[in-house]
Backbone as JSON Lines, residues from 0, in Angstrom:
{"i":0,"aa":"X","n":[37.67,-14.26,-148.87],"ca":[37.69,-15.69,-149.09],"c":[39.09,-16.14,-149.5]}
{"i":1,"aa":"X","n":[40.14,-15.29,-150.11],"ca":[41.39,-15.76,-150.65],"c":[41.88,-15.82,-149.46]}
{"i":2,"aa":"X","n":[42.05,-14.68,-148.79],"ca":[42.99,-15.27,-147.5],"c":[42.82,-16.0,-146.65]}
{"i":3,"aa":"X","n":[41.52,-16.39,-146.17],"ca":[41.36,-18.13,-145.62],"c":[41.78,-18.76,-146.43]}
{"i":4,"aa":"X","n":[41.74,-19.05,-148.13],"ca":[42.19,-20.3,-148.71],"c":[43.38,-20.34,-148.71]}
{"i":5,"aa":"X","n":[43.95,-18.92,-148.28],"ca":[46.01,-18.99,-148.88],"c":[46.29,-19.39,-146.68]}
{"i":6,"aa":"X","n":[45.67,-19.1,-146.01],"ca":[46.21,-19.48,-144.67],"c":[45.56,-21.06,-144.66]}
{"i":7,"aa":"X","n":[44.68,-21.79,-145.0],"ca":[44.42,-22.98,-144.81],"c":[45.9,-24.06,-145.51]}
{"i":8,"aa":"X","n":[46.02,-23.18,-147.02],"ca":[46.81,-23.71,-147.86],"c":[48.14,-23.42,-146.94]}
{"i":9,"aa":"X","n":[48.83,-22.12,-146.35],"ca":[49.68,-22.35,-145.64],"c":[50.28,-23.25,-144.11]}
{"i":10,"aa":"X","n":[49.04,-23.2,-143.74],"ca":[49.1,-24.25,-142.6],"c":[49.31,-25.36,-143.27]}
{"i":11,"aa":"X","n":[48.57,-26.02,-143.8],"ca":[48.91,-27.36,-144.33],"c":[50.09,-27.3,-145.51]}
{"i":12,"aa":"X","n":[50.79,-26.59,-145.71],"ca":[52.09,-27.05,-146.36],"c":[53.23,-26.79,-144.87]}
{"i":13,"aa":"X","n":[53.08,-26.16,-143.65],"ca":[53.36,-26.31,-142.8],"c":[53.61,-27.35,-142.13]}
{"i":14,"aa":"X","n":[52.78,-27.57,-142.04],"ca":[51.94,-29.64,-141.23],"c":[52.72,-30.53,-141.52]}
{"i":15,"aa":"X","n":[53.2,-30.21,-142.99],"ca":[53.48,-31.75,-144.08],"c":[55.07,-32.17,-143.65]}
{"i":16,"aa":"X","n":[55.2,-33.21,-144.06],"ca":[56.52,-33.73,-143.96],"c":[57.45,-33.24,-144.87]}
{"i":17,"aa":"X","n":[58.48,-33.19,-144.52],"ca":[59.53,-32.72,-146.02],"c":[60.67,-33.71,-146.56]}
{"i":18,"aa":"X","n":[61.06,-34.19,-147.75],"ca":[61.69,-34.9,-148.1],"c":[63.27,-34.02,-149.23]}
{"i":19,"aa":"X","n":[62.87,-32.71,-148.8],"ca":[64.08,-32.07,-148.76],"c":[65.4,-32.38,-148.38]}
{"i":20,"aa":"X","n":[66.53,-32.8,-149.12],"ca":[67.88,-32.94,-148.63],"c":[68.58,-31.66,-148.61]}
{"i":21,"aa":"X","n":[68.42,-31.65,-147.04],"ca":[69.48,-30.12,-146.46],"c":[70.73,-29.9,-146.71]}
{"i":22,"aa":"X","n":[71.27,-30.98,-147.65],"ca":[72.98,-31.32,-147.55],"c":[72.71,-30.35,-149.02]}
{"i":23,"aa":"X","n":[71.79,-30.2,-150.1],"ca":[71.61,-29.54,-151.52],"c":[71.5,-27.95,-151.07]}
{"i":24,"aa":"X","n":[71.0,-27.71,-149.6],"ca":[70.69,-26.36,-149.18],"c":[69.26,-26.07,-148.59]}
{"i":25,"aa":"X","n":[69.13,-25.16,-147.91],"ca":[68.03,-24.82,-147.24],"c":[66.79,-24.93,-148.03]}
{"i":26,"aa":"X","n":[65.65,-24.86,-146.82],"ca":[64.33,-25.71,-147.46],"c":[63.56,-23.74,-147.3]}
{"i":27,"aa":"X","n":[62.57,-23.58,-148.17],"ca":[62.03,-22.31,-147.73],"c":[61.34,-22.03,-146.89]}
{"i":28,"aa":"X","n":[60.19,-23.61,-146.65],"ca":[59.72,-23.75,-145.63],"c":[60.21,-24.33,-144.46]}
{"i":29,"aa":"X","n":[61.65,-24.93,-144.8],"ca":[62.8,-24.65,-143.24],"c":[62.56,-26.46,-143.36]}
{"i":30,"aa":"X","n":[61.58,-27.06,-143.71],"ca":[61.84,-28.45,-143.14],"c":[62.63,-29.51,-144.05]}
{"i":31,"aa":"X","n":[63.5,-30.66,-143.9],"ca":[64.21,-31.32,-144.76],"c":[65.29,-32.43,-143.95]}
{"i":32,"aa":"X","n":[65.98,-33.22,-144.61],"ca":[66.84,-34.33,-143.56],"c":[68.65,-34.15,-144.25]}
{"i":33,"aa":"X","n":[69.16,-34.38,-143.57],"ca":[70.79,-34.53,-143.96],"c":[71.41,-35.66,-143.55]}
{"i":34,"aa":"X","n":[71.96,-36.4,-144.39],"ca":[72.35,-38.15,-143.56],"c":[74.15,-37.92,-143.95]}
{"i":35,"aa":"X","n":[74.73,-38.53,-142.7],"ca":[76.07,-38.82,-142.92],"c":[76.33,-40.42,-142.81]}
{"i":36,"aa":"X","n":[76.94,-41.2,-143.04],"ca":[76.91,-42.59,-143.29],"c":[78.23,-42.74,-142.46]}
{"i":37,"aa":"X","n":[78.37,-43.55,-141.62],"ca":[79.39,-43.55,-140.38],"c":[80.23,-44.85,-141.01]}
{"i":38,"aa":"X","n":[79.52,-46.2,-141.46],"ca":[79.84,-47.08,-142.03],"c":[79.33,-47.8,-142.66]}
{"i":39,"aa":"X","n":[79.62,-48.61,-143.42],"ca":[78.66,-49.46,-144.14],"c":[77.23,-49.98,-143.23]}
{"i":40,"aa":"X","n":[76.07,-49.39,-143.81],"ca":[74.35,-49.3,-143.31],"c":[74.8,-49.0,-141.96]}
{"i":41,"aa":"X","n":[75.44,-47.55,-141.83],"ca":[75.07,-47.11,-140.54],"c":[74.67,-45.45,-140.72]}
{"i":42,"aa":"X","n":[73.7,-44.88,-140.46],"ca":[74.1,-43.81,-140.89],"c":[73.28,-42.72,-139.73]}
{"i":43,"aa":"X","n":[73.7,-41.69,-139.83],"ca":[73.38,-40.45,-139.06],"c":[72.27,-39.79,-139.86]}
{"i":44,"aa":"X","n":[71.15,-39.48,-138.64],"ca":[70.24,-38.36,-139.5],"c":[69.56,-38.0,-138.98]}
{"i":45,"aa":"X","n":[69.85,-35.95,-139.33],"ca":[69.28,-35.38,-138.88],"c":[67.96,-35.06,-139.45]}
{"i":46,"aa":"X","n":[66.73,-34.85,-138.94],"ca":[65.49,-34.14,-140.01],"c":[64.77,-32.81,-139.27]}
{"i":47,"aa":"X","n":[63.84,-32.2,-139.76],"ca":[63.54,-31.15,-138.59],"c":[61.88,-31.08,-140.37]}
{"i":48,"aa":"X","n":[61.14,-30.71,-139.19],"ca":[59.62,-30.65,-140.16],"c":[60.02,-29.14,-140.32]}
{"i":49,"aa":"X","n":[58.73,-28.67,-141.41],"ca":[58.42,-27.46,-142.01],"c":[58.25,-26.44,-140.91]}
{"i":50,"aa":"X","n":[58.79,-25.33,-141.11],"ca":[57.98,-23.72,-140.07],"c":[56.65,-24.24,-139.44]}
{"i":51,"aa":"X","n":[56.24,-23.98,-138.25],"ca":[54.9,-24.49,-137.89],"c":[54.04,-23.62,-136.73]}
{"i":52,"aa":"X","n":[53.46,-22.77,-136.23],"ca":[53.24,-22.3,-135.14],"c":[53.09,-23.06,-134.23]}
{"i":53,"aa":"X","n":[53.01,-24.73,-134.1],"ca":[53.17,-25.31,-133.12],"c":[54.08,-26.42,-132.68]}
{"i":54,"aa":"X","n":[54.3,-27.37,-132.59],"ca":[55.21,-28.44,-132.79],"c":[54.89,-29.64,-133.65]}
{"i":55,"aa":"X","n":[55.4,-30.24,-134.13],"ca":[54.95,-31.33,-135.51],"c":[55.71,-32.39,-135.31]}
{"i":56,"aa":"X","n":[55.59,-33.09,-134.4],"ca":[56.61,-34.63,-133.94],"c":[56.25,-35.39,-134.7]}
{"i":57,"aa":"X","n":[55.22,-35.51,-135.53],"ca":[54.88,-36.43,-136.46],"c":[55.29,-36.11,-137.84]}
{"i":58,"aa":"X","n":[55.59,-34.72,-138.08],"ca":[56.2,-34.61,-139.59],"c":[58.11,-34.69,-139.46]}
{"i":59,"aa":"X","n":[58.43,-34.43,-138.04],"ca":[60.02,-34.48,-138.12],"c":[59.89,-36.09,-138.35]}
{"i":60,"aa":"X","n":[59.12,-37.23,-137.61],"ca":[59.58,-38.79,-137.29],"c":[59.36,-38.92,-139.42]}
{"i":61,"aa":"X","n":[58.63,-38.6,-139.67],"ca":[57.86,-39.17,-141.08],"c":[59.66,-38.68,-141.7]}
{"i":62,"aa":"X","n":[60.43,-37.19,-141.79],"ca":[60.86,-36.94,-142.63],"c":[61.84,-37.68,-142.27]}
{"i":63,"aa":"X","n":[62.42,-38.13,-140.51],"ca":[63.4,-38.43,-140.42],"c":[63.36,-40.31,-140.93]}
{"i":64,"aa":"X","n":[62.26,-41.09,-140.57],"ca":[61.98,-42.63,-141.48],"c":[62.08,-42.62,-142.77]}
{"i":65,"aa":"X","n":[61.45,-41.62,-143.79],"ca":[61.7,-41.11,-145.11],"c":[63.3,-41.48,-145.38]}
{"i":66,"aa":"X","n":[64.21,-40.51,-144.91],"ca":[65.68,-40.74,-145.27],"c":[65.96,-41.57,-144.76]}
{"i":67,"aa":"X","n":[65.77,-42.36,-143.18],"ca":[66.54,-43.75,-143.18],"c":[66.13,-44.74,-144.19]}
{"i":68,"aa":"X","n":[64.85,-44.87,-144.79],"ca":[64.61,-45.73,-145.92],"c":[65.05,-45.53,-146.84]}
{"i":69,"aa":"X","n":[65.86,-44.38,-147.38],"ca":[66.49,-44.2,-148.66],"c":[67.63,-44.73,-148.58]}
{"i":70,"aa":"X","n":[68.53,-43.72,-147.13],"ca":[69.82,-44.33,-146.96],"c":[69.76,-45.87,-146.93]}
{"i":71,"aa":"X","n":[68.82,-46.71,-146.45],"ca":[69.42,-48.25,-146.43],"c":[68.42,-49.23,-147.09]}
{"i":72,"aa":"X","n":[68.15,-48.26,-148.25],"ca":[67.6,-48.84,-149.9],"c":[65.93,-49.53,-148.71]}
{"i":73,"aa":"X","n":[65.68,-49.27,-147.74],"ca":[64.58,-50.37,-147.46],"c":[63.97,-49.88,-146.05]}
{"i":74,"aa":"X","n":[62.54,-50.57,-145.76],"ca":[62.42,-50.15,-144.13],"c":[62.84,-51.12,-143.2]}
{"i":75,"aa":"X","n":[64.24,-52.1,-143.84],"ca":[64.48,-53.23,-142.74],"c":[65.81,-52.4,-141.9]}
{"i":76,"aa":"X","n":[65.62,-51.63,-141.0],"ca":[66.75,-50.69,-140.12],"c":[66.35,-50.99,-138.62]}
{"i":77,"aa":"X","n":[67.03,-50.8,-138.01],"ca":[67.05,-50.24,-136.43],"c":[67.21,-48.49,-135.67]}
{"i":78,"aa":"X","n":[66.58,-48.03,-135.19],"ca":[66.5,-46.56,-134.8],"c":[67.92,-46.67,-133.65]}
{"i":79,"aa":"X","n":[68.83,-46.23,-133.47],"ca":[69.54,-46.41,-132.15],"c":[69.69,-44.53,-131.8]}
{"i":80,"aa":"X","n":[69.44,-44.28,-130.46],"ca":[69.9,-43.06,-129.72],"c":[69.22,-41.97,-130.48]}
{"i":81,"aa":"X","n":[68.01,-41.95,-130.74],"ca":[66.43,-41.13,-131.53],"c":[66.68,-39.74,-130.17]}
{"i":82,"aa":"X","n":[66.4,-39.0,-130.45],"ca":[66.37,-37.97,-129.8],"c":[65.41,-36.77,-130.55]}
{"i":83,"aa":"X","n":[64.04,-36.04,-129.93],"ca":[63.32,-35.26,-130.63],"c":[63.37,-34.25,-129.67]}
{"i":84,"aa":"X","n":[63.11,-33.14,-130.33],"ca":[62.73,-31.62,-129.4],"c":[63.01,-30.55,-130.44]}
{"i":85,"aa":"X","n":[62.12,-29.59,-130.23],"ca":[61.29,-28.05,-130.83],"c":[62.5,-26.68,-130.54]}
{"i":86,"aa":"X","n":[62.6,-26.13,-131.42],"ca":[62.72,-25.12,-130.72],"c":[62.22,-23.83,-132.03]}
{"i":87,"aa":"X","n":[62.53,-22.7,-131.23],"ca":[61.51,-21.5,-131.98],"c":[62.66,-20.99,-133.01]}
{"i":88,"aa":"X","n":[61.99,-21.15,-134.14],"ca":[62.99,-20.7,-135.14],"c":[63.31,-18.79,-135.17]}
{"i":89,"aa":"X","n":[62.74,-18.09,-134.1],"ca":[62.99,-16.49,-134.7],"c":[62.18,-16.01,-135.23]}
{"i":90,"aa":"X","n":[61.2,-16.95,-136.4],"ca":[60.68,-16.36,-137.21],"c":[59.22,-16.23,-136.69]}
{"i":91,"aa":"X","n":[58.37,-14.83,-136.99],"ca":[56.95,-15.29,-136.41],"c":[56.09,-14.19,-137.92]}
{"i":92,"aa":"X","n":[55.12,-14.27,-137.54],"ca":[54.0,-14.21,-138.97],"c":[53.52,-12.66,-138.48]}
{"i":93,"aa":"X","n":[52.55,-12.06,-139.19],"ca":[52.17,-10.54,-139.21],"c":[51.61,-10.43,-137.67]}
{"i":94,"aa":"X","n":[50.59,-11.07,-137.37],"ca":[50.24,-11.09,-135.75],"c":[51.13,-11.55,-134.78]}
{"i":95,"aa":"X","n":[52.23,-11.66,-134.91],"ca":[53.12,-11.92,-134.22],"c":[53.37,-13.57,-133.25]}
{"i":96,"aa":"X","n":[52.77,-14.36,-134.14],"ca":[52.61,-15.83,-133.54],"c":[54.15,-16.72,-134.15]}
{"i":97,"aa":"X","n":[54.77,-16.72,-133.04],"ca":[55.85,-17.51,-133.23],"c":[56.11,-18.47,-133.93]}
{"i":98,"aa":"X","n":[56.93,-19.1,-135.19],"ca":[56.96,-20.24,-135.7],"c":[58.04,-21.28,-134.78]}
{"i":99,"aa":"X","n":[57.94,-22.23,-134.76],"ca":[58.63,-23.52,-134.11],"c":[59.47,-24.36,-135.35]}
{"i":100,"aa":"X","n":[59.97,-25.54,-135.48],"ca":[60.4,-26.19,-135.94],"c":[60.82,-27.28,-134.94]}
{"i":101,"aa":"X","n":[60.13,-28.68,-135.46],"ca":[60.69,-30.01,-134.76],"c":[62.03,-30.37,-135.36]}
{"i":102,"aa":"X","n":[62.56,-31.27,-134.63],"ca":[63.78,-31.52,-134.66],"c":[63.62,-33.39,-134.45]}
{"i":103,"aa":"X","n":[64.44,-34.14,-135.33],"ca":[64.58,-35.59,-134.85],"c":[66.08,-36.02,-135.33]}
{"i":104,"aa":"X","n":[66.67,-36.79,-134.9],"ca":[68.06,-36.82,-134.87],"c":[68.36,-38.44,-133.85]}
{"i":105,"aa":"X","n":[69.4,-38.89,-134.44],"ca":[69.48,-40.35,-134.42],"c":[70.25,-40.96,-135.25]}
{"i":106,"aa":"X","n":[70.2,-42.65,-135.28],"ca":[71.27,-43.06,-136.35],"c":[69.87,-44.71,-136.7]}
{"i":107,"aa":"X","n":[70.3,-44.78,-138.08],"ca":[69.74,-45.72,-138.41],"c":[70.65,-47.04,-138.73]}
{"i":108,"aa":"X","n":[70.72,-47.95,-138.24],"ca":[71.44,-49.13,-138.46],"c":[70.6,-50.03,-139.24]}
{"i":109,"aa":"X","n":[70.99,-49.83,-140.69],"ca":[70.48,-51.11,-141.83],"c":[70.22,-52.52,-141.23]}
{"i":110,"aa":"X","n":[69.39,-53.41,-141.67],"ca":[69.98,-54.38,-141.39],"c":[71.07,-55.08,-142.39]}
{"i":111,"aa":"X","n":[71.38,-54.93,-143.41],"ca":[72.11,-55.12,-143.8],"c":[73.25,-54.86,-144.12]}
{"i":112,"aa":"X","n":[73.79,-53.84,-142.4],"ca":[74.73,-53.86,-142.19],"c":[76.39,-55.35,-142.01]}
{"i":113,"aa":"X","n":[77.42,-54.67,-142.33],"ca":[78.38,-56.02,-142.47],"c":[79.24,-55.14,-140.87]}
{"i":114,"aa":"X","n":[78.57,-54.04,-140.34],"ca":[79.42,-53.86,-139.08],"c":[78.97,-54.65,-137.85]}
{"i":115,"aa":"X","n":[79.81,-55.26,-137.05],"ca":[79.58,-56.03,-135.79],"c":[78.68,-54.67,-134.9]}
{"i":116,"aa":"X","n":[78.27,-55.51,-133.57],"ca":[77.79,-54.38,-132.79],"c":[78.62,-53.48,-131.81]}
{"i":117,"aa":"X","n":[79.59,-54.27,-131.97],"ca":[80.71,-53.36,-131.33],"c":[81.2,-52.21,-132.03]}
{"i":118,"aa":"X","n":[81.16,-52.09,-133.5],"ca":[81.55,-51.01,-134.13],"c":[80.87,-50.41,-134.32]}
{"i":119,"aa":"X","n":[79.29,-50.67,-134.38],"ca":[77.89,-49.77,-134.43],"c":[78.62,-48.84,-133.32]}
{"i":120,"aa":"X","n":[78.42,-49.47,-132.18],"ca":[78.42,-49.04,-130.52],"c":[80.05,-47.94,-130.72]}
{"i":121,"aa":"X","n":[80.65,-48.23,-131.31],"ca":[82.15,-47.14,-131.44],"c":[81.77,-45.8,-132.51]}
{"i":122,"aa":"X","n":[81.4,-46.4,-133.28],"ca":[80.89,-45.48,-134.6],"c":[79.88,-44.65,-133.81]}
{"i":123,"aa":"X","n":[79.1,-45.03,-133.0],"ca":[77.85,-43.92,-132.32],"c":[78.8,-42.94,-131.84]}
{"i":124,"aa":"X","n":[79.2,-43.52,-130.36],"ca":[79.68,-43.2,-129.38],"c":[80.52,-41.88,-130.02]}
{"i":125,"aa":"X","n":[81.53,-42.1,-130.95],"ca":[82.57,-41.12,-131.63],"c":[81.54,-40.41,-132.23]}
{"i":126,"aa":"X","n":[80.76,-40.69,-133.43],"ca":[79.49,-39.51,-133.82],"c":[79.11,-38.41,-132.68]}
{"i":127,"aa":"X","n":[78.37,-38.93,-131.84],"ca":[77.99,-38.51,-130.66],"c":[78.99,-37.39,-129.71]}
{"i":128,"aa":"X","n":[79.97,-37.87,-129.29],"ca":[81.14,-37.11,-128.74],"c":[81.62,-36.25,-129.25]}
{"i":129,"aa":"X","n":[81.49,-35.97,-130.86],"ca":[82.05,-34.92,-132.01],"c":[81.12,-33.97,-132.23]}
{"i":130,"aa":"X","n":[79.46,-34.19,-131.53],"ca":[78.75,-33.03,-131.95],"c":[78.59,-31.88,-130.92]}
């Protein structure tokens, strides 16, 4: 009976969203967000959900909305150039079932940004070209 309750309990801390900042250091369960701020309410961010044996597009979007609402104090933002996709972290469990990790990555533009859209549109573009 313990090890169904410790694999139910592990799947679902799996599942969950993480509000881990990766910029403090790695998450144990691998999931967490890192924001770089390009300019005033513009900012970069990456998030990626917890270890998962399958894919979790709904815990990377949650962790990656999580940090754009911190970075721009609010949920009044714009998503520009969102990009999601999985890949297999290496790591797999005693039966040999592969773990995954989602991935979401993008830039959040505050609205209460003071940058024109031309400098949004420069500030991406250079982000973008540097990775």
């Amino acid at each position: 009976m313990f090890k169904i309750f410790f694999f139910v309990l592990l799947g679902s801390l799996a599942a969950c969203a993480s509000n881990h900042d990766l910029s403090q250091g790695s998450n144990m369960l691998g999931g967490g967000y890192k924001q770089d701020e390009l300019g005033p309410g513009l900012f970069y961010l990456y998030a990626r959900s917890n270890h998962a044996p399958w894919a979790n597009y709904e815990a990377a979007r949650t962790t990656w909305r999580n940090g754009a609402e911190k970075a721009c104090g609010s949920s009044d933002y714009d998503e520009l150039s969102v990009r999601e996709s999985e890949r297999d972290t290496g790591l797999q469990n005693s039966s040999g079932v592969r773990y995954l990790v989602t991935e979401r990555t993008g830039f959040a533009q505050c609205d209460s940004t003071s940058m024109s859209k031309e400098e949004v549109n420069k500030a991406v573009a250079r982000h973008t070209s540097n990775r």
